[in-house]
């Protein structure tokens, strides 16, 4: 267990950067914002094994752990890749892999690992679903969202409260009667937000993940922690890109006969970006390590990373746009796409306040 | 108070784990528990402080823990960065005072002489530093040369085989207790900046050396002004070459590799934990303060940021181990640390309220004022940001 990247992770980072710069060229995020639905290159990226990182090879995954996945997520963030990867590979697939029967894994996990279908975990602070006894199974009712990744997901992994207050996890196809997915025009179009409404959705016994209620509850909490850390792992990548753009601009843009990067105010903004970026990188890295190793501080570490990095990179984003001056305020310049991502992440996967409250509890308050 | 010990962030070999356990066990036996009490500080009187330091260094030396990072040929054991970090953290956890009287000698002068000193200088000084027999101070800053250190004016004029020094130094830690000073001075008056500087050894008891304590805003006198009037030293007291002092000085200073930061972080973690424990006993308007959402949020922030310092420190260490050079995180770490301590001190004062202003009972006010030593000393935050922007990011000079 090393803190920094291993040699294999360095290689993964290089490969991922090349593949993602091709898969999500600079205009991709903008096209999403322009209400286009460009074809998502998920099957190609799935062939690299990415949807199975952290899932045992025996279950059809690629092996590795969450620190490896964090490397890929960082590179995804640099290019503002849409939420489908994270929702599927961090949220939904690991739950099916961990709790699914062999039949369930064959039917539901395999399509997620191949990139053929996208998934989403319907759970968390923005979800409220109840399960009642139904015909040969359960009936799910409730609302969730806006949830990231839900707009494009075909497989819903739904966490519901049962009559005794325990958690039950079900596998639901988007096309099932009673499921309504309403895409939301989000501040950050790459989040692919949608509201999910379940109205007496019938789930056969075969589609219920057979875990006892507290196992299911813990698994959902762990998945939510992974999703929160994944969101800021991506955000650190986005922050790195924003800092590069701002510094590059400051070197070439001239006013009063000199590059604006020679003005101390700009230098200090750039230095602050480095401080925010490096501190975020460090806290996210530890959270990923803690989760990968199953340490008992992983819930605190996840919340610390989410609360801290979302805020820090949010401030970095504001300064990055500001450094660009007037051109940063145009539709055509990409910087606002990154600012949108930062502002959006801070309010998804649990707010900063919620995560700080979790840390407060963890430290004994 | 039972401290929550954080988990390790770098893989330790069984030998390193054994070292950590030995050190922890040893310190648990020899470090007075009194050191962990709120507001405890080492003696302020010079003689008492020196005796205190020598006694403590003696115990550490008997356990082979003094100067262990020095190469074996000079009396150390070439301890790795990771071992140094382990020792630094364990010392901090037991409340041992940091940056004591022998700090400059062991961590700044020693490595400088090892890298650049003449054989005579090494023989004369290294064993004495290691044995805590010599106390050193560092004569760098001047009233007109703080952030702009390269503009120092203290003059060393060559006079045959001697150099005659005239000038003034300020912010010289422990000069009042020091036997020797590693002094940065100008040997070439035709050069105004770093090119004409030399690093020399000055006997603090030599004629012409006058030390005046400097009382800092927090009340203590850890620093001094040093006045040099026609102080004579020999050419043999120059470290490295004449006019090459800037390079010699900088190569040593640049070797701050994050281990000191880890020790400081441990101290802050103890304070955060202390504040949390304190809050759990407090009430406001008849309700437990620990239930106040704003207090919970503020303490969570403090705890999170304190842990961020730790994670940053380990990234610095990891880069230093891997590459031997400081990385981007190194520049970020000191700035983040000093900002964190400032914010945390404010939070602590807010929470402690009016009662927290009682300097006889509480330490938060002292910590708050003391935080300026970190945002100003060893490079102000603002200068550090300029350097970061220019050297790391390549932004053009103004």
XYZ file of C-alpha atoms in Angstrom:
763
model
C 0.000 0.000 0.000
C 1.687 3.132 -1.165
C 0.181 6.542 -0.909
C 1.167 7.786 -4.301
C 0.502 6.171 -7.613
C 2.101 2.857 -8.448
C 3.845 2.367 -11.775
C 0.787 0.550 -13.078
C -1.371 3.486 -12.107
C 0.995 5.876 -13.901
C 0.494 3.759 -17.020
C -3.256 3.655 -16.481
C -3.287 7.431 -16.182
C -1.410 7.892 -19.471
C -3.630 5.415 -21.310
C -6.770 6.900 -19.824
C -5.787 10.434 -20.751
C -5.200 9.489 -24.372
C -8.384 7.429 -24.653
C -10.569 10.028 -22.993
C -9.233 12.988 -24.942
C -10.343 11.062 -28.037
C -13.620 9.811 -26.608
C -14.701 13.164 -25.216
C -13.241 15.937 -27.385
C -13.576 19.536 -26.216
C -16.954 20.091 -27.848
C -18.619 17.053 -26.250
C -19.696 18.724 -23.008
C -20.842 21.755 -24.934
C -23.022 19.642 -27.215
C -24.718 18.189 -24.141
C -25.360 21.716 -22.926
C -26.769 22.591 -26.344
C -29.345 19.795 -25.778
C -27.758 17.451 -28.231
C -27.352 13.794 -27.304
C -24.112 12.802 -28.951
C -23.330 9.113 -29.082
C -21.621 7.998 -25.926
C -18.433 5.986 -26.453
C -19.077 3.748 -23.453
C -18.751 0.350 -25.183
C -15.235 1.253 -26.442
C -14.167 2.386 -22.994
C -15.785 -0.700 -21.483
C -13.501 -2.823 -23.675
C -10.590 -1.320 -21.732
C -12.133 -2.932 -18.655
C -12.956 0.304 -16.951
C -16.521 -0.529 -15.995
C -15.206 -3.498 -14.045
C -12.453 -1.837 -12.008
C -12.818 -2.892 -8.386
C -14.916 -5.943 -9.330
C -13.290 -9.360 -9.128
C -12.201 -10.911 -12.369
C -14.131 -14.046 -11.337
C -17.327 -11.967 -11.469
C -16.400 -10.597 -14.892
C -14.676 -7.492 -13.602
C -11.194 -6.134 -14.249
C -9.811 -6.521 -10.740
C -7.932 -3.633 -9.170
C -9.411 -1.390 -6.526
C -10.942 2.017 -5.916
C -7.572 3.772 -6.069
C -7.221 2.503 -9.635
C -10.713 3.681 -10.422
C -9.812 7.093 -8.965
C -7.042 7.392 -11.565
C -9.568 6.872 -14.370
C -12.055 9.220 -12.703
C -9.452 11.992 -12.508
C -8.896 11.731 -16.251
C -12.659 11.650 -16.847
C -12.920 14.908 -14.924
C -10.299 16.585 -17.060
C -12.490 16.135 -20.132
C -15.836 16.581 -18.336
C -16.982 13.088 -19.314
C -20.685 12.626 -18.567
C -21.983 10.958 -15.414
C -22.785 7.615 -17.022
C -19.450 6.036 -16.110
C -19.543 6.988 -12.459
C -23.215 6.168 -12.001
C -22.698 2.745 -13.554
C -19.211 1.677 -12.543
C -19.031 3.261 -9.106
C -22.658 3.175 -8.019
C -24.638 0.397 -9.647
C -22.290 -2.336 -10.881
C -20.342 -2.937 -7.639
C -23.605 -3.447 -5.730
C -24.836 -6.049 -8.196
C -21.429 -7.720 -8.156
C -21.318 -7.850 -4.353
C -24.910 -8.798 -3.552
C -26.268 -10.432 -6.708
C -26.843 -14.146 -7.191
C -25.059 -15.804 -10.148
C -28.293 -15.496 -12.162
C -28.711 -11.859 -11.270
C -25.119 -11.122 -12.149
C -25.479 -12.843 -15.502
C -28.639 -10.926 -16.335
C -27.918 -7.515 -14.825
C -24.192 -7.096 -14.219
C -22.797 -8.229 -17.539
C -24.544 -5.545 -19.618
C -23.243 -2.892 -17.213
C -19.671 -4.157 -17.494
C -19.787 -4.192 -21.283
C -21.048 -0.637 -21.490
C -24.168 -1.876 -23.274
C -26.419 -0.524 -20.547
C -25.883 2.297 -18.098
C -26.964 2.009 -14.497
C -27.812 4.285 -11.598
C -28.232 3.766 -7.869
C -31.515 5.280 -6.744
C -30.655 6.101 -3.128
C -29.170 8.855 -1.031
C -30.264 12.184 0.435
C -32.308 13.085 -2.639
C -34.235 9.792 -2.756
C -37.235 8.525 -0.864
C -38.595 5.166 -2.018
C -40.771 2.718 -0.148
C -41.288 -0.990 -0.775
C -44.579 -2.665 -0.072
C -45.325 -6.367 -0.440
C -46.478 -6.957 -4.021
C -47.460 -9.904 -6.240
C -44.601 -12.440 -5.952
C -42.244 -9.690 -4.924
C -42.368 -6.012 -4.077
C -44.062 -2.839 -5.249
C -41.894 0.265 -5.221
C -43.221 3.797 -4.870
C -41.553 7.140 -4.337
C -39.506 9.941 -5.807
C -35.847 10.611 -6.291
C -33.734 13.251 -7.841
C -32.522 15.140 -9.575
C -30.047 12.222 -9.667
C -26.834 12.313 -11.678
C -26.661 9.708 -14.426
C -30.370 8.900 -14.201
C -31.259 10.537 -17.523
C -29.372 7.901 -19.541
C -29.597 4.883 -17.220
C -31.384 1.714 -18.348
C -30.812 -0.261 -15.144
C -31.959 1.190 -11.854
C -30.621 -0.250 -8.616
C -33.277 0.988 -6.222
C -32.837 1.213 -2.470
C -36.185 1.243 -0.712
C -37.357 1.298 2.875
C -39.472 -1.718 3.675
C -42.354 -1.857 6.161
C -40.048 -2.557 9.120
C -37.691 0.289 8.229
C -34.972 -1.944 6.764
C -33.381 -1.465 3.350
C -34.207 -3.633 0.354
C -32.363 -3.399 -2.966
C -34.116 -4.155 -6.258
C -33.058 -4.316 -9.901
C -35.456 -2.409 -12.137
C -35.480 -1.914 -15.884
C -36.234 1.623 -16.970
C -39.019 0.430 -19.269
C -40.996 -1.217 -16.454
C -44.558 0.001 -15.977
C -44.717 2.704 -13.328
C -41.197 4.005 -13.885
C -41.030 7.606 -15.041
C -37.675 9.186 -15.710
C -37.842 12.890 -16.418
C -34.570 14.438 -17.597
C -33.689 17.729 -15.972
C -31.970 20.565 -17.782
C -29.117 20.912 -15.281
C -26.682 23.723 -14.641
C -24.079 21.115 -15.633
C -25.412 19.131 -18.590
C -22.743 16.443 -18.155
C -24.413 15.397 -14.885
C -27.267 13.935 -16.967
C -29.735 14.668 -14.196
C -33.202 13.234 -14.103
C -36.047 12.872 -11.649
C -37.087 9.296 -11.034
C -40.662 8.571 -10.101
C -41.798 5.058 -9.147
C -45.503 4.414 -8.968
C -46.260 0.898 -7.712
C -43.459 -0.595 -9.761
C -43.648 -4.383 -9.557
C -40.430 -6.177 -8.773
C -40.385 -9.984 -8.980
C -38.534 -11.855 -6.230
C -35.853 -12.759 -8.747
C -34.980 -9.106 -9.154
C -34.591 -8.386 -5.441
C -30.979 -8.515 -4.226
C -31.083 -11.150 -1.507
C -29.176 -9.391 1.201
C -30.388 -9.023 4.784
C -31.605 -5.463 5.510
C -28.571 -4.219 7.419
C -26.170 -5.697 4.877
C -28.105 -3.910 2.155
C -28.111 -0.673 4.127
C -24.344 -0.838 4.688
C -23.751 -1.677 1.037
C -25.810 1.320 -0.049
C -23.949 3.603 2.331
C -20.642 2.324 1.027
C -21.827 2.901 -2.551
C -22.903 6.440 -1.708
C -19.486 7.069 -0.153
C -17.806 5.798 -3.310
C -20.023 7.993 -5.476
C -19.229 11.040 -3.352
C -15.488 10.404 -3.556
C -15.745 9.604 -7.263
C -17.423 12.950 -7.873
C -14.537 14.833 -6.282
C -11.913 12.586 -7.853
C -13.335 13.756 -11.177
C -13.561 17.303 -9.892
C -9.852 17.364 -9.011
C -9.165 16.391 -12.625
C -11.425 19.182 -13.810
C -9.688 21.556 -11.406
C -6.296 20.583 -12.755
C -7.499 21.383 -16.263
C -8.991 24.700 -15.141
C -5.736 25.697 -13.491
C -3.797 24.847 -16.646
C -6.184 26.918 -18.751
C -6.004 29.890 -16.413
C -2.211 29.858 -16.204
C -1.872 29.494 -19.955
C -4.216 32.406 -20.517
C -2.388 34.553 -17.987
C 0.853 34.000 -19.881
C -0.461 35.043 -23.273
C -3.089 37.688 -22.586
C -1.442 41.123 -22.517
C -2.736 44.358 -21.142
C -0.874 47.558 -20.323
C 1.997 46.210 -22.412
C 2.585 43.034 -20.407
C 1.170 39.595 -19.789
C -1.528 39.722 -17.119
C 0.283 36.843 -15.417
C 2.912 39.373 -14.352
C 0.371 41.170 -12.154
C 0.643 40.057 -8.550
C -3.117 39.734 -8.146
C -3.210 37.166 -10.934
C -0.157 35.376 -9.524
C -1.805 35.066 -6.162
C -5.007 33.744 -7.690
C -2.932 31.188 -9.564
C -1.028 30.265 -6.395
C -4.307 29.866 -4.527
C -5.427 27.506 -7.284
C -2.368 25.353 -6.690
C -3.019 25.273 -2.946
C -6.666 24.325 -3.467
C -5.810 21.751 -6.097
C -3.039 20.042 -4.160
C -4.965 19.984 -0.898
C -7.986 18.537 -2.711
C -5.846 15.990 -4.467
C -4.401 14.879 -1.138
C -7.711 14.509 0.702
C -9.373 12.708 -2.215
C -6.418 10.382 -2.542
C -6.638 9.417 1.110
C -10.375 8.805 0.864
C -9.871 6.510 -2.115
C -7.108 4.668 -0.271
C -9.220 4.278 2.840
C -12.169 2.946 0.850
C -9.976 0.601 -1.184
C -8.515 -0.856 2.002
C -11.807 -0.988 3.859
C -10.418 1.100 6.714
C -12.756 1.980 9.517
C -12.262 5.705 8.879
C -13.477 5.423 5.280
C -16.885 7.008 5.886
C -15.287 9.972 7.645
C -12.601 10.181 4.959
C -15.219 10.103 2.175
C -17.243 12.892 3.732
C -14.125 14.935 4.461
C -13.017 14.608 0.843
C -16.417 15.494 -0.572
C -16.973 18.471 1.703
C -13.476 19.865 1.343
C -12.675 19.280 -2.312
C -16.061 20.326 -3.680
C -15.727 23.665 -1.919
C -12.066 24.203 -2.733
C -12.378 23.325 -6.419
C -15.543 25.434 -6.567
C -13.498 28.434 -5.487
C -10.722 27.472 -7.895
C -13.279 27.405 -10.697
C -14.500 30.892 -9.896
C -10.962 32.254 -9.996
C -10.232 30.362 -13.197
C -13.122 32.028 -14.974
C -12.242 35.390 -13.449
C -8.648 35.195 -14.724
C -10.001 34.771 -18.233
C -11.724 38.123 -18.002
C -14.246 38.953 -20.675
C -13.527 35.970 -22.848
C -14.227 33.697 -19.893
C -17.743 35.020 -19.841
C -18.519 33.978 -23.420
C -20.614 30.943 -24.309
C -17.953 29.761 -26.736
C -15.091 29.581 -24.255
C -15.033 26.235 -22.398
C -14.264 27.557 -18.933
C -17.904 28.021 -17.909
C -18.514 24.330 -18.619
C -15.980 23.542 -15.908
C -17.444 26.101 -13.511
C -20.855 24.484 -14.054
C -19.392 21.086 -13.164
C -17.855 22.404 -9.943
C -21.006 24.197 -8.840
C -23.098 21.136 -9.604
C -20.919 18.566 -7.830
C -20.960 20.598 -4.635
C -24.734 20.188 -4.430
C -24.950 16.552 -5.523
C -23.850 13.351 -3.756
C -24.622 15.026 -0.447
C -24.120 18.704 0.341
C -21.077 20.047 2.101
C -23.131 20.658 5.238
C -24.404 17.102 5.256
C -20.931 15.668 4.860
C -19.490 17.957 7.520
C -22.247 16.862 9.903
C -21.178 13.292 9.217
C -17.608 14.194 10.124
C -18.850 15.918 13.278
C -20.469 12.651 14.316
C -17.378 10.681 13.422
C -15.210 12.838 15.706
C -17.580 12.284 18.588
C -19.757 15.394 18.631
C -7.379 12.453 27.180
C -6.959 9.467 24.957
C -5.887 10.721 21.560
C -7.418 9.265 18.415
C -4.347 8.106 16.550
C -4.759 8.361 12.790
C -3.929 5.462 10.514
C -0.644 5.320 8.659
C -0.622 6.817 5.167
C 2.500 5.193 3.837
C 3.310 1.514 3.861
C 5.691 0.695 6.687
C 8.000 -2.280 6.482
C 8.031 -4.575 9.516
C 11.347 -2.964 10.516
C 9.830 0.517 10.304
C 6.790 -0.580 12.282
C 9.111 -2.019 14.909
C 11.046 1.269 15.000
C 7.804 3.199 15.452
C 6.667 0.899 18.243
C 10.057 1.149 19.985
C 10.077 4.931 19.779
C 6.472 5.161 20.966
C 7.186 2.879 23.869
C 10.404 4.697 24.804
C 8.806 8.135 24.673
C 5.823 6.868 26.641
C 8.258 6.061 29.419
C 10.542 9.094 29.399
C 8.349 12.012 28.312
C 6.579 13.677 31.256
C 2.792 13.525 30.926
C 2.774 17.149 32.050
C 3.925 18.124 28.577
C 0.475 17.303 27.197
C -1.349 19.626 29.560
C -2.965 22.709 27.999
C -0.667 25.720 27.909
C 2.472 23.886 29.081
C 5.623 25.465 27.693
C 9.338 24.827 28.280
C 11.160 27.226 30.662
C 11.613 30.750 29.287
C 14.751 31.586 31.283
C 17.790 30.948 29.066
C 19.822 28.912 31.536
C 16.857 26.802 32.562
C 15.891 26.306 28.928
C 19.406 25.169 28.031
C 19.498 22.730 30.940
C 16.048 21.456 29.982
C 17.092 20.982 26.349
C 20.343 19.219 27.228
C 18.604 16.841 29.583
C 16.001 15.951 26.995
C 18.546 15.658 24.173
C 20.621 13.429 26.451
C 17.736 10.999 26.887
C 17.091 10.966 23.137
C 20.781 10.575 22.399
C 21.047 7.562 24.686
C 18.282 6.007 22.597
C 20.113 6.870 19.357
C 17.467 9.346 18.297
C 19.511 12.555 18.040
C 20.818 13.468 14.585
C 19.823 10.068 13.263
C 19.346 11.588 9.812
C 23.020 12.484 9.628
C 25.244 10.117 7.625
C 26.850 7.375 9.698
C 30.348 8.743 9.096
C 29.377 11.884 10.993
C 27.753 10.140 13.911
C 24.228 9.653 12.647
C 22.751 6.534 11.150
C 21.569 7.820 7.784
C 17.962 7.335 8.837
C 15.491 7.416 5.943
C 12.960 10.186 5.465
C 10.230 7.817 6.565
C 12.035 7.047 9.817
C 12.540 10.767 10.376
C 8.827 11.295 9.831
C 8.000 8.520 12.295
C 10.248 10.081 14.933
C 8.887 13.574 14.256
C 5.304 12.394 14.730
C 5.992 10.347 17.843
C 7.864 13.242 19.447
C 4.923 15.500 18.712
C 2.403 13.027 20.140
C 4.238 12.921 23.451
C 4.278 16.724 23.606
C 8.040 17.187 23.216
C 8.866 20.820 22.414
C 9.620 21.327 18.744
C 12.427 23.418 17.275
C 14.342 23.578 20.535
C 17.729 25.106 21.270
C 19.587 22.397 19.405
C 17.318 22.470 16.349
C 19.413 24.855 14.240
C 22.577 22.910 14.850
C 21.127 19.497 14.160
C 18.925 20.356 11.210
C 20.407 23.405 9.488
C 24.076 23.836 10.387
C 24.950 20.154 10.558
C 23.648 19.293 7.081
C 25.250 22.473 5.671
C 28.654 21.585 7.077
C 28.272 17.984 5.985
C 27.563 19.122 2.421
C 29.819 22.181 2.158
C 32.076 22.413 5.204
C 35.844 22.024 5.258
C 37.314 18.978 7.033
C 38.451 21.253 9.880
C 34.978 22.743 10.281
C 33.405 19.307 10.307
C 35.823 17.982 12.888
C 35.504 21.053 15.071
C 31.718 21.350 15.079
C 29.829 18.242 14.029
C 30.572 16.065 17.063
C 29.852 18.992 19.369
C 26.510 19.688 17.677
C 25.552 16.039 17.924
C 26.451 15.977 21.605
C 24.345 19.121 22.266
C 27.523 20.795 23.516
C 27.258 23.626 21.001
C 24.184 25.742 20.448
C 23.870 27.465 17.090
C 21.805 30.269 15.700
C 21.179 31.287 12.125
C 22.040 34.894 11.192
C 20.051 35.576 8.052
C 17.295 38.205 8.273
C 18.119 41.869 8.765
C 15.871 44.840 9.469
C 16.056 45.714 5.764
C 16.282 42.188 4.452
C 13.382 39.954 5.413
C 11.481 38.703 2.423
C 14.251 40.113 0.250
C 16.989 38.100 1.920
C 19.395 38.453 -1.006
C 19.719 42.156 -0.239
C 21.496 41.604 3.111
C 23.980 44.323 3.972
C 25.968 42.894 6.876
C 29.440 43.427 5.535
C 32.447 41.112 5.803
C 35.555 42.942 4.611
C 38.631 40.877 3.822
C 41.653 41.952 5.893
C 44.573 39.630 5.135
C 43.686 36.222 6.564
C 40.725 37.606 8.423
C 37.312 38.954 7.639
C 35.921 41.889 9.608
C 32.170 41.852 10.042
C 29.924 44.839 10.639
C 26.167 44.814 10.560
C 22.975 43.741 12.223
C 20.783 40.667 12.180
C 17.222 40.325 13.417
C 14.808 37.489 14.227
C 17.746 35.359 15.246
C 16.301 32.443 17.216
C 18.119 31.585 20.441
C 21.045 33.908 19.751
C 21.062 34.651 23.478
C 21.968 31.021 24.156
C 24.103 30.323 21.105
C 27.813 29.561 20.967
C 28.070 29.974 17.205
C 26.194 31.630 14.405
C 25.879 30.571 10.764
C 25.826 34.027 9.249
C 24.985 35.286 5.780
C 27.023 38.374 4.918
C 28.194 40.440 1.980
C 31.800 39.880 0.994
C 31.603 41.596 -2.375
C 30.284 45.158 -2.042
C 30.163 45.587 -5.825
C 27.363 43.034 -6.009
C 24.071 44.136 -4.450
C 22.219 40.835 -4.674
C 22.942 37.212 -3.924
C 26.122 36.980 -5.980
C 28.283 38.750 -3.416
C 27.287 36.800 -0.328
C 29.177 34.371 1.872
C 28.104 32.004 4.611
C 30.419 32.174 7.609
C 30.829 30.849 11.137
C 30.862 33.471 13.868
C 31.786 32.785 17.487
C 28.959 34.389 19.441
C 31.303 35.105 22.346
C 33.781 36.991 20.164
C 34.435 40.698 20.857
C 31.997 42.916 18.986
C 29.016 40.569 19.098
C 26.077 41.996 21.023
C 22.776 40.200 21.473
C 19.555 41.972 22.403
C 16.413 39.928 23.032
C 13.472 40.733 20.808
C 10.127 40.500 22.508
C 7.519 39.113 20.140
C 3.824 39.961 20.036
C 2.907 36.887 22.041
C 5.115 37.961 24.930
C 8.024 35.545 24.779
C 11.531 36.375 23.630
C 12.522 33.508 21.405
C 14.201 35.848 18.941
C 16.945 38.429 19.126
C 18.709 41.253 17.395
C 22.409 40.603 16.894
C 24.750 43.570 16.442
C 28.183 42.915 14.948
C 30.870 45.596 15.341
C 34.288 44.847 13.878
C 33.923 41.166 14.603
C 36.959 39.311 13.317
C 36.747 35.813 11.876
C 39.273 33.740 9.973
C 39.051 32.795 6.299
C 38.833 29.250 7.612
C 35.461 30.168 9.064
C 33.904 30.636 5.625
C 31.624 27.720 4.694
C 32.260 26.843 1.071
C 33.802 29.582 -1.059
C 33.790 33.333 -0.574
C 30.968 34.898 -2.624
C 29.289 31.501 -2.972
C 27.279 31.808 0.229
C 23.855 32.152 -1.338
C 24.095 28.845 -3.133
C 25.441 27.120 -0.021
C 22.675 28.551 2.135
C 19.895 27.777 -0.323
C 20.842 24.158 -0.950
C 20.335 23.489 2.733
C 17.158 25.501 3.202
C 15.545 23.833 0.207
C 15.792 20.502 1.995
C 12.693 20.984 4.091
C 11.005 17.770 3.082
C 7.769 17.785 4.986
C 8.824 15.963 8.130
C 8.631 19.144 10.248
C 5.161 19.796 8.864
C 4.020 16.374 10.046
C 5.143 17.177 13.568
C 3.325 20.489 13.545
C 0.220 18.744 12.232
C 0.229 16.309 15.129
C 0.344 19.211 17.562
C -2.612 20.812 15.793
C -4.521 17.535 15.776
C -4.110 17.374 19.534
C -5.512 20.897 19.794
C -8.461 20.094 17.552
C -9.207 17.005 19.634
C -8.843 19.079 22.794
C -11.326 21.646 21.498
C -13.800 18.926 20.553
C -13.525 17.364 23.996
C -13.968 20.766 25.577
C -17.069 21.569 23.531
C -18.705 18.362 24.710
C -18.655 19.728 28.253
C -19.960 23.194 27.391
C -23.443 24.661 27.446
C -24.918 27.800 26.001
C -28.354 29.038 27.003
C -28.899 25.851 28.968
C -28.315 23.620 25.928
C -25.267 21.489 25.109
C -23.017 23.495 22.821
C -22.121 20.300 20.982
C -25.635 20.224 19.545
C -25.358 23.681 18.005
C -25.267 23.092 14.222
C -22.938 26.029 13.611
C -20.481 24.778 16.199
C -20.661 21.291 14.702
C -19.976 22.633 11.227
C -17.073 24.796 12.417
C -15.463 21.919 14.301
C -15.967 19.557 11.383
C -14.200 22.063 9.153
C -11.325 22.343 11.585
C -11.016 18.582 11.851
C -11.185 18.089 8.093
C -8.625 20.791 7.344
C -6.308 19.447 10.019
C -6.442 16.072 8.317
C -5.843 17.763 4.942
C -2.565 19.098 6.373
C -1.600 15.559 7.235
C -2.504 14.181 3.821
C -0.579 17.018 2.132
C 2.404 16.352 4.359
C 2.440 12.713 3.359
C 2.205 13.567 -0.309
C 5.236 15.860 0.176
C 7.075 13.063 1.914
C 6.149 10.551 -0.713
C 7.406 12.819 -3.518
C 10.615 13.480 -1.594
C 11.168 9.734 -1.126
C 10.425 9.009 -4.775
C 12.269 11.883 -6.457
C 14.435 13.576 -3.831
C 12.971 16.909 -4.862
C 10.076 18.981 -3.577
C 6.978 18.922 -5.755
C 3.978 21.177 -6.242
C 2.448 19.932 -3.021
C 5.457 21.217 -1.083
C 4.807 24.801 -2.113
C 1.152 24.399 -1.301
C 1.684 22.776 2.077
C 3.225 25.627 4.067
C 0.683 28.122 2.771
C -2.176 25.775 3.576
C -0.792 25.019 7.023
C -0.499 28.636 8.069
C -3.962 29.478 6.678
C -5.407 26.485 8.515
C -3.872 27.411 11.865
C -5.175 30.959 11.525
C -8.717 29.779 10.764
C -8.655 27.120 13.466
C -7.409 29.590 16.070
C -10.267 31.927 15.197
C -12.748 29.089 15.475
C -11.357 28.120 18.853
C -11.616 31.678 20.154
C -15.170 31.932 18.800
C -16.207 28.760 20.537
C -14.405 29.500 23.793
C -16.078 32.901 23.856
C -15.305 35.451 26.536
C -13.920 32.763 28.824
C -11.432 31.928 26.092
C -9.878 35.368 26.460
C -8.611 34.490 29.932
C -4.922 34.062 29.130
C -4.339 32.576 32.562
C -6.647 29.673 31.798
C -6.691 29.262 28.037
C -4.154 29.017 25.281
C -6.251 29.898 22.259
C -5.345 33.578 22.246
C -1.665 32.685 22.340
C -2.094 30.226 19.492
C -3.976 32.820 17.459
C -1.319 35.512 17.789
C 1.432 32.947 17.431
C 0.031 31.872 14.065
C 1.584 34.967 12.522
C 5.025 33.445 13.055
C 4.057 30.835 10.520
C 2.403 33.120 7.972
C 5.376 35.509 8.094
C 8.493 33.555 9.101
C 10.588 31.466 6.712
C 8.913 33.219 3.786
C 5.695 35.195 4.093
C 2.589 33.681 2.576
C 2.536 36.450 -0.024
C 6.131 35.903 -1.100
C 5.568 32.151 -1.146
C 2.642 32.713 -3.498
C 4.810 34.882 -5.768
C 7.500 32.204 -5.809
C 4.958 29.472 -6.443
C 3.437 31.409 -9.330
C 6.780 32.287 -10.893
C 8.810 29.128 -10.316
C 6.191 26.399 -10.377
C 3.697 27.885 -12.815
C 6.134 29.924 -14.882
C 4.195 33.175 -14.691
C 6.368 36.111 -15.768
C 8.023 38.436 -13.254
C 6.384 41.813 -12.781
